[in-house]
Amino acid sequence: MHHLFGLVLAQKDLSRAGDLFSLEDAEIEGSLSEALEQIRIISSSADYQTNDNDQAVVEICITRITTAIRETASIEKHGKALVALWESCLEHNLKPSGKDEDTPHAKIASDIMSCILQNYNRPPVMALAVPVAVKFLQRGNKELCRNMSSYLSLAAIAKADLLADHTDTIVKSILQGNSMLLRVLPGLYEKQPQPINLHLRELVAQMAQLDQAEHHHLLRLLHVVARKKEAGVLEECLPYLFGHLRDPNHSDVILNILIEISSYEPGALATFLPMLKEIGDSFPSLIGQAAKIFGAVGRIDEEQARTCLMYLVNQLANMEHSFHHILLLEIKSLTDTFSSILGTQSRDIYRMSNSFTAIAKLLVRQLENDSTSGARIENDTGTESPVPLDDLKSVMDGNEDDEKLQVKIQAFEEKINVDNSTPGSVRRYSLGQVSKEERKDMRFNRSKSLALHAVRMKGVNLEIGQDEENGEVTAGISLTEIYLSQENDKLPFRVDTEVMQLGNSSVSHQSINYIESKNLPDSAEEGAQKGSAEAMSSPVEYQDKLYLHLKENLGKVKAYVMEMGKKIPIPDQCVIEDTVRSCVAKLFFSCPLKGHYCLYSKSSFTLISQQPPLWIHIMFLFQQSLFAEPLSIQSNSVQVLKALWEKTQLKGTHSFETAMIQSTFPHQKDLDHVQMHLEEVRFFDLFGYSEEAGTWQCFMCNNPEKATVVNQDGQPLIEGKLKEKQVRWKFIKRWKTRYFTLAGNQLLFRKGKYKDDPDDCPIELSKVQSVKVVAKKRRDRSLPRAFEIFTDSKTYVFKAKDEKNAEEWLQCINVAVAQARERESQEATTYL
């Protein structure tokens, strides 16, 4: 032992204790374990708790020792002696005195705890420390217990196996009020489910006392249990879950748990359907998820099917929500499973009309007639012969446009009945099969059916971004627009990553497809496995700073992307272009749903941003959120983003890796600027975030009930009076009131202010380049009501009666322009 350490500890000389800090760390490093053993002997003496001098000497020495261990990175060398001193504190009183002051041994335990558990990413140290750490959870010191819980949570993230053997102790600590440890249970459940199952009901009973973050961790645990199909354990928790369904912060997650349960134990939810109906009535945004539960319960037997059908049909007629496609899918599934409910008229009813309300009325009439007649076919196990498409007019009087309707219904039936071995149960398809079928349909049938709309809400689909022919492209990447939830990385998906090669002028796209490996040839399956292993760790990655940084912050990244993705869309493709002064990011956004009236199924919304590094940062976080394991600097997707980053940076600035590590998340001010830019280019007129689909979709796909109105031939989307700016000379400006009609592919306007006045030359929407709000000038308060339309030959300036009316015109014009461009893209594709 160093002579000064020996002198201070042997004589307990407080006057010389301060001199220990004048010594170099390397000078005393070799004697630290011996000094720790001497401190253990002193602190275990009978009079230590009353001897202030000894306590002060020990406190100074421990501070010096822990500092030296940190500076010399010698925790593994002295870990055993440090843990021995730590464990000796358990033999003494740790509860605070009446003055709420820590006892002497509690102070020692606290100082040593921070030194040991800060090394949570070192398995050898944690193997020594964790068995001792969990013992402190039962010793009644709340402050010590709270700090211990924080470190154990980090240890569970780094290596959950270390805590698995202590699951029972951790659960008991949570039940005693240490709810901070709830965050480790989802990871421990994979290793030791039995202790958690035994106390799950008690854990859920604490929901009312938890804060929002603790709620989130408990619900994550329940989601893991639900996926493990522990129906018996979860049935006891159902009353608590339904009791918290009205909490808007957690209703979405709870319903996802209930949907998971309904897929294998629907009978457990049957008694809760009235409560679920009330929730749907109070919160229309939850009707889509509630419909899936009603559909699953309805497939139990015919009696349940009739009960659930009445609710689903009534909601189908309700136009206050946007989940009609999901409802129709569940209704069709039930009536196919129990064909006797509608009998031979089942097919005819679905072919009746393009209106959800009309279908709902016919279904209600048929269900009421069937229930009053009391005629049920009990023993008919056969199926009705299919009714040919020629019989569409058997019920209707032929007022619909049969040709268009037949195309849509045929596509509907093809998607619903794609697998006869599982009648009416589209929700049970593997997502890989759905994705495969959808890609086939996309190539040959551009009229998307109602069922395809609903299936795509569950499937995952990616189309290759279109190449840009104009402009000097220096680098580019194509990304998936599908925004995944925090738990999706655990679903049985396979990731197929195409190798991205950096060429002279561009970078090929990254395609993330979800497919069934059993349907792949051997070579393709090996490629898929290679791609899925991209995010897995390897020995090299333990020296990879980016990998280690992401490993420590993986949970935060996923949570951050989940929230950010609802405010800022992720582009399908990013291209970096050089300009005279700097470089810009050219971003392309499309709609993943690609419904029948989709605005961006073939074309893309293009955004030019002056902040390429910010968008690359956002895309990097999104890429990480797709994988369960941290990405490394060697990952293909990271390499492509790195190449894009280097195109935007001057020599001598931070590397991509350094920038991502120093700033894990973008500054909020920068994100606010991105949102303002998206508002300025009217992006939110054309796209909106869908809570049900979990992604950004175009206006038409988010509002299918409005799509038919917008697309009726000859029907105006909007019409009314606007003032047009007349400019003869720069110093003479006046406004002329005229009557405008937006219909089809044209913005028509009259020579006068009335609807019956003669027409003037219309504006062809396909020639409109952009639509913008006139910048607000300091002295002109009327300008927020004004907007400009730029065509290839002229600029028009219009002014509405007020700001609200101007917003209506702007959104309608932007939707119509996008629709005109989409038609041109589809026609070009057809002719090609």
Coordinates of C-alpha atoms in Angstrom, one line a residue, residues 328-542:
L328 CA -66.2 -3.3 -44.6
L329 CA -63.4 -5.8 -44.4
E330 CA -64.5 -7.1 -41.0
I331 CA -68.1 -7.3 -42.2
K332 CA -67.2 -9.2 -45.3
S333 CA -65.1 -11.6 -43.2
L334 CA -68.0 -12.3 -40.9
T335 CA -70.6 -12.8 -43.6
D336 CA -68.2 -15.1 -45.5
T337 CA -67.5 -17.2 -42.3
F338 CA -71.2 -17.5 -41.6
S339 CA -72.7 -17.5 -45.1
S340 CA -76.2 -18.3 -43.7
I341 CA -76.5 -14.8 -42.2
L342 CA -77.0 -13.0 -45.6
G343 CA -77.6 -16.1 -47.7
T344 CA -77.4 -15.8 -51.5
Q345 CA -77.7 -12.0 -51.4
S346 CA -74.3 -11.6 -49.7
R347 CA -72.4 -10.9 -53.0
D348 CA -75.1 -8.6 -54.4
I349 CA -75.1 -6.3 -51.4
Y350 CA -71.4 -5.7 -51.6
R351 CA -71.8 -4.9 -55.3
M352 CA -74.7 -2.5 -54.8
S353 CA -73.1 0.8 -54.5
N354 CA -69.9 2.8 -54.2
S355 CA -71.4 4.4 -51.1
F356 CA -70.7 3.0 -47.6
T357 CA -74.0 4.5 -46.4
A358 CA -75.9 2.6 -49.1
I359 CA -74.2 -0.7 -48.3
A360 CA -74.9 -0.2 -44.6
K361 CA -78.6 0.4 -45.2
L362 CA -78.9 -2.7 -47.3
L363 CA -77.1 -4.8 -44.7
V364 CA -79.3 -3.5 -41.9
R365 CA -82.4 -4.3 -43.9
Q366 CA -81.2 -7.8 -44.6
L367 CA -80.2 -8.4 -41.0
E368 CA -83.5 -7.2 -39.6
N369 CA -85.5 -9.2 -42.1
D370 CA -83.4 -12.3 -41.3
S371 CA -83.9 -11.9 -37.5
T372 CA -87.7 -11.4 -37.8
S373 CA -88.2 -14.4 -40.0
G374 CA -86.2 -16.5 -37.5
A375 CA -85.1 -18.7 -40.3
R376 CA -81.5 -19.8 -39.7
I377 CA -79.7 -22.6 -41.4
E378 CA -78.1 -24.6 -38.6
N379 CA -76.7 -27.6 -40.4
D380 CA -75.7 -26.2 -43.8
T381 CA -71.9 -26.7 -43.9
G382 CA -71.7 -26.2 -47.7
T383 CA -71.1 -23.0 -49.5
E384 CA -73.3 -21.2 -51.9
S385 CA -72.3 -21.3 -55.5
P386 CA -70.7 -18.0 -56.5
V387 CA -73.0 -15.5 -58.2
P388 CA -71.7 -14.3 -61.5
L389 CA -70.9 -10.7 -62.1
D390 CA -73.7 -10.5 -64.6
D391 CA -76.2 -10.7 -61.8
L392 CA -75.3 -7.3 -60.4
K393 CA -78.7 -5.9 -61.2
S394 CA -80.6 -8.6 -59.4
V395 CA -81.4 -6.3 -56.5
M396 CA -80.7 -2.8 -57.8
D397 CA -82.6 -1.1 -60.6
G398 CA -79.5 -0.5 -62.7
N399 CA -78.9 3.2 -61.8
E400 CA -75.2 2.8 -61.1
D401 CA -72.4 2.9 -63.6
D402 CA -72.0 -0.9 -63.7
E403 CA -68.9 -1.1 -65.7
K404 CA -66.8 1.0 -63.2
L405 CA -68.4 -0.7 -60.3
Q406 CA -67.8 -4.2 -61.6
V407 CA -64.0 -3.5 -61.9
K408 CA -63.8 -2.2 -58.3
I409 CA -65.9 -5.0 -56.8
Q410 CA -64.0 -7.7 -58.8
A411 CA -60.7 -6.4 -57.4
F412 CA -62.4 -6.3 -53.9
E413 CA -63.4 -10.0 -54.2
E414 CA -60.1 -11.1 -55.5
K415 CA -58.3 -9.6 -52.5
I416 CA -60.8 -10.9 -50.0
N417 CA -60.9 -14.4 -51.3
V418 CA -57.3 -14.7 -52.3
D419 CA -56.9 -17.9 -50.1
N420 CA -59.9 -20.2 -50.1
S421 CA -58.4 -22.3 -47.3
T422 CA -59.0 -19.5 -44.8
P423 CA -62.5 -18.2 -45.7
G424 CA -63.2 -14.6 -44.7
S425 CA -60.1 -14.3 -42.5
V426 CA -57.9 -11.9 -44.4
R427 CA -56.5 -10.6 -41.1
R428 CA -54.8 -13.9 -40.5
Y429 CA -52.7 -13.8 -43.6
S430 CA -49.0 -13.6 -43.1
L431 CA -47.9 -10.1 -43.9
G432 CA -45.3 -11.4 -46.3
Q433 CA -48.1 -13.0 -48.4
V434 CA -50.1 -9.9 -48.4
S435 CA -47.2 -7.8 -49.5
K436 CA -46.4 -10.2 -52.3
E437 CA -49.9 -10.2 -53.5
E438 CA -50.1 -6.5 -53.4
R439 CA -47.0 -6.0 -55.5
K440 CA -48.5 -8.2 -58.1
D441 CA -51.7 -6.3 -58.1
M442 CA -49.9 -3.0 -58.3
R443 CA -48.3 -3.9 -61.6
F444 CA -51.4 -5.0 -63.4
N445 CA -54.4 -3.4 -61.7
R446 CA -54.2 0.3 -61.0
S447 CA -57.9 0.6 -59.8
K448 CA -57.4 -0.1 -56.1
S449 CA -60.3 -1.8 -54.4
L450 CA -61.9 -1.1 -51.0
A451 CA -60.4 -4.3 -49.6
L452 CA -56.9 -3.5 -51.0
H453 CA -57.1 -0.2 -49.1
A454 CA -57.8 -2.0 -45.9
V455 CA -55.2 -4.7 -46.5
R456 CA -52.5 -2.1 -47.2
M457 CA -53.2 -0.6 -43.8
K458 CA -51.8 -3.8 -42.3
G459 CA -49.3 -4.8 -45.0
V460 CA -46.0 -3.2 -45.7
N461 CA -45.3 -2.1 -49.2
L462 CA -42.5 -0.2 -50.9
E463 CA -42.2 1.1 -54.4
I464 CA -39.0 2.1 -56.0
G465 CA -38.7 5.9 -56.3
Q466 CA -38.6 7.3 -59.8
D467 CA -35.3 8.4 -61.2
E468 CA -34.8 12.1 -61.9
E469 CA -33.6 12.9 -65.4
N470 CA -33.2 16.7 -64.9
G471 CA -30.6 18.4 -62.8
E472 CA -27.1 17.5 -61.8
V473 CA -27.5 14.7 -59.4
T474 CA -24.5 14.1 -57.2
A475 CA -25.8 11.5 -54.7
G476 CA -29.2 10.1 -53.7
I477 CA -30.9 7.5 -51.6
S478 CA -34.4 6.0 -51.7
L479 CA -36.0 5.2 -48.3
T480 CA -39.1 3.5 -47.2
E481 CA -41.9 5.9 -46.1
I482 CA -43.6 3.3 -43.9
Y483 CA -43.3 4.5 -40.3
L484 CA -43.0 1.6 -38.0
S485 CA -44.1 1.6 -34.3
Q486 CA -41.7 1.0 -31.5
E487 CA -42.5 -2.7 -31.3
N488 CA -42.5 -3.6 -35.0
D489 CA -38.9 -4.7 -35.0
K490 CA -40.1 -7.8 -33.1
L491 CA -42.6 -8.9 -35.6
P492 CA -41.8 -11.9 -37.8
F493 CA -40.5 -9.8 -40.7
R494 CA -37.5 -10.5 -42.8
V495 CA -35.4 -7.5 -44.0
D496 CA -34.0 -7.7 -47.5
T497 CA -31.5 -4.9 -48.1
E498 CA -30.3 -4.4 -51.6
V499 CA -26.6 -3.5 -51.7
M500 CA -26.2 0.2 -52.3
Q501 CA -23.4 1.2 -54.6
L502 CA -21.9 4.6 -54.9
G503 CA -21.5 5.6 -58.5
N504 CA -20.1 8.7 -60.1
S505 CA -23.4 10.6 -60.0
S506 CA -26.0 8.7 -58.0
V507 CA -26.6 6.1 -55.3
S508 CA -29.0 3.3 -55.9
H509 CA -32.0 2.9 -53.6
Q510 CA -32.4 0.8 -50.5
S511 CA -35.5 -1.4 -50.6
I512 CA -36.9 -2.9 -47.5
N513 CA -39.3 -5.7 -48.3
Y514 CA -41.0 -8.1 -46.0
I515 CA -41.3 -11.5 -47.4
E516 CA -41.8 -15.1 -46.3
S517 CA -38.5 -17.0 -46.5
K518 CA -40.2 -20.2 -47.3
N519 CA -41.4 -18.7 -50.6
L520 CA -37.9 -17.7 -51.6
P521 CA -35.3 -19.6 -53.6
D522 CA -32.2 -20.5 -51.7
S523 CA -30.1 -17.6 -53.0
A524 CA -32.8 -15.1 -52.3
E525 CA -33.3 -16.4 -48.8
E526 CA -29.5 -16.1 -48.1
G527 CA -29.6 -12.6 -49.3
A528 CA -32.5 -11.8 -47.0
Q529 CA -30.7 -13.3 -44.1
K530 CA -27.6 -11.3 -44.9
G531 CA -29.7 -8.1 -45.1
S532 CA -31.4 -8.8 -41.8
A533 CA -28.0 -9.3 -40.1
E534 CA -26.9 -5.9 -41.2
A535 CA -27.9 -4.4 -37.8
M536 CA -26.6 -7.3 -35.8
S537 CA -23.4 -6.8 -33.7
S538 CA -20.1 -8.3 -34.6
P539 CA -16.7 -8.3 -32.8
V540 CA -15.6 -5.4 -34.9
E541 CA -18.6 -3.3 -33.8
Y542 CA -17.5 -3.3 -30.1

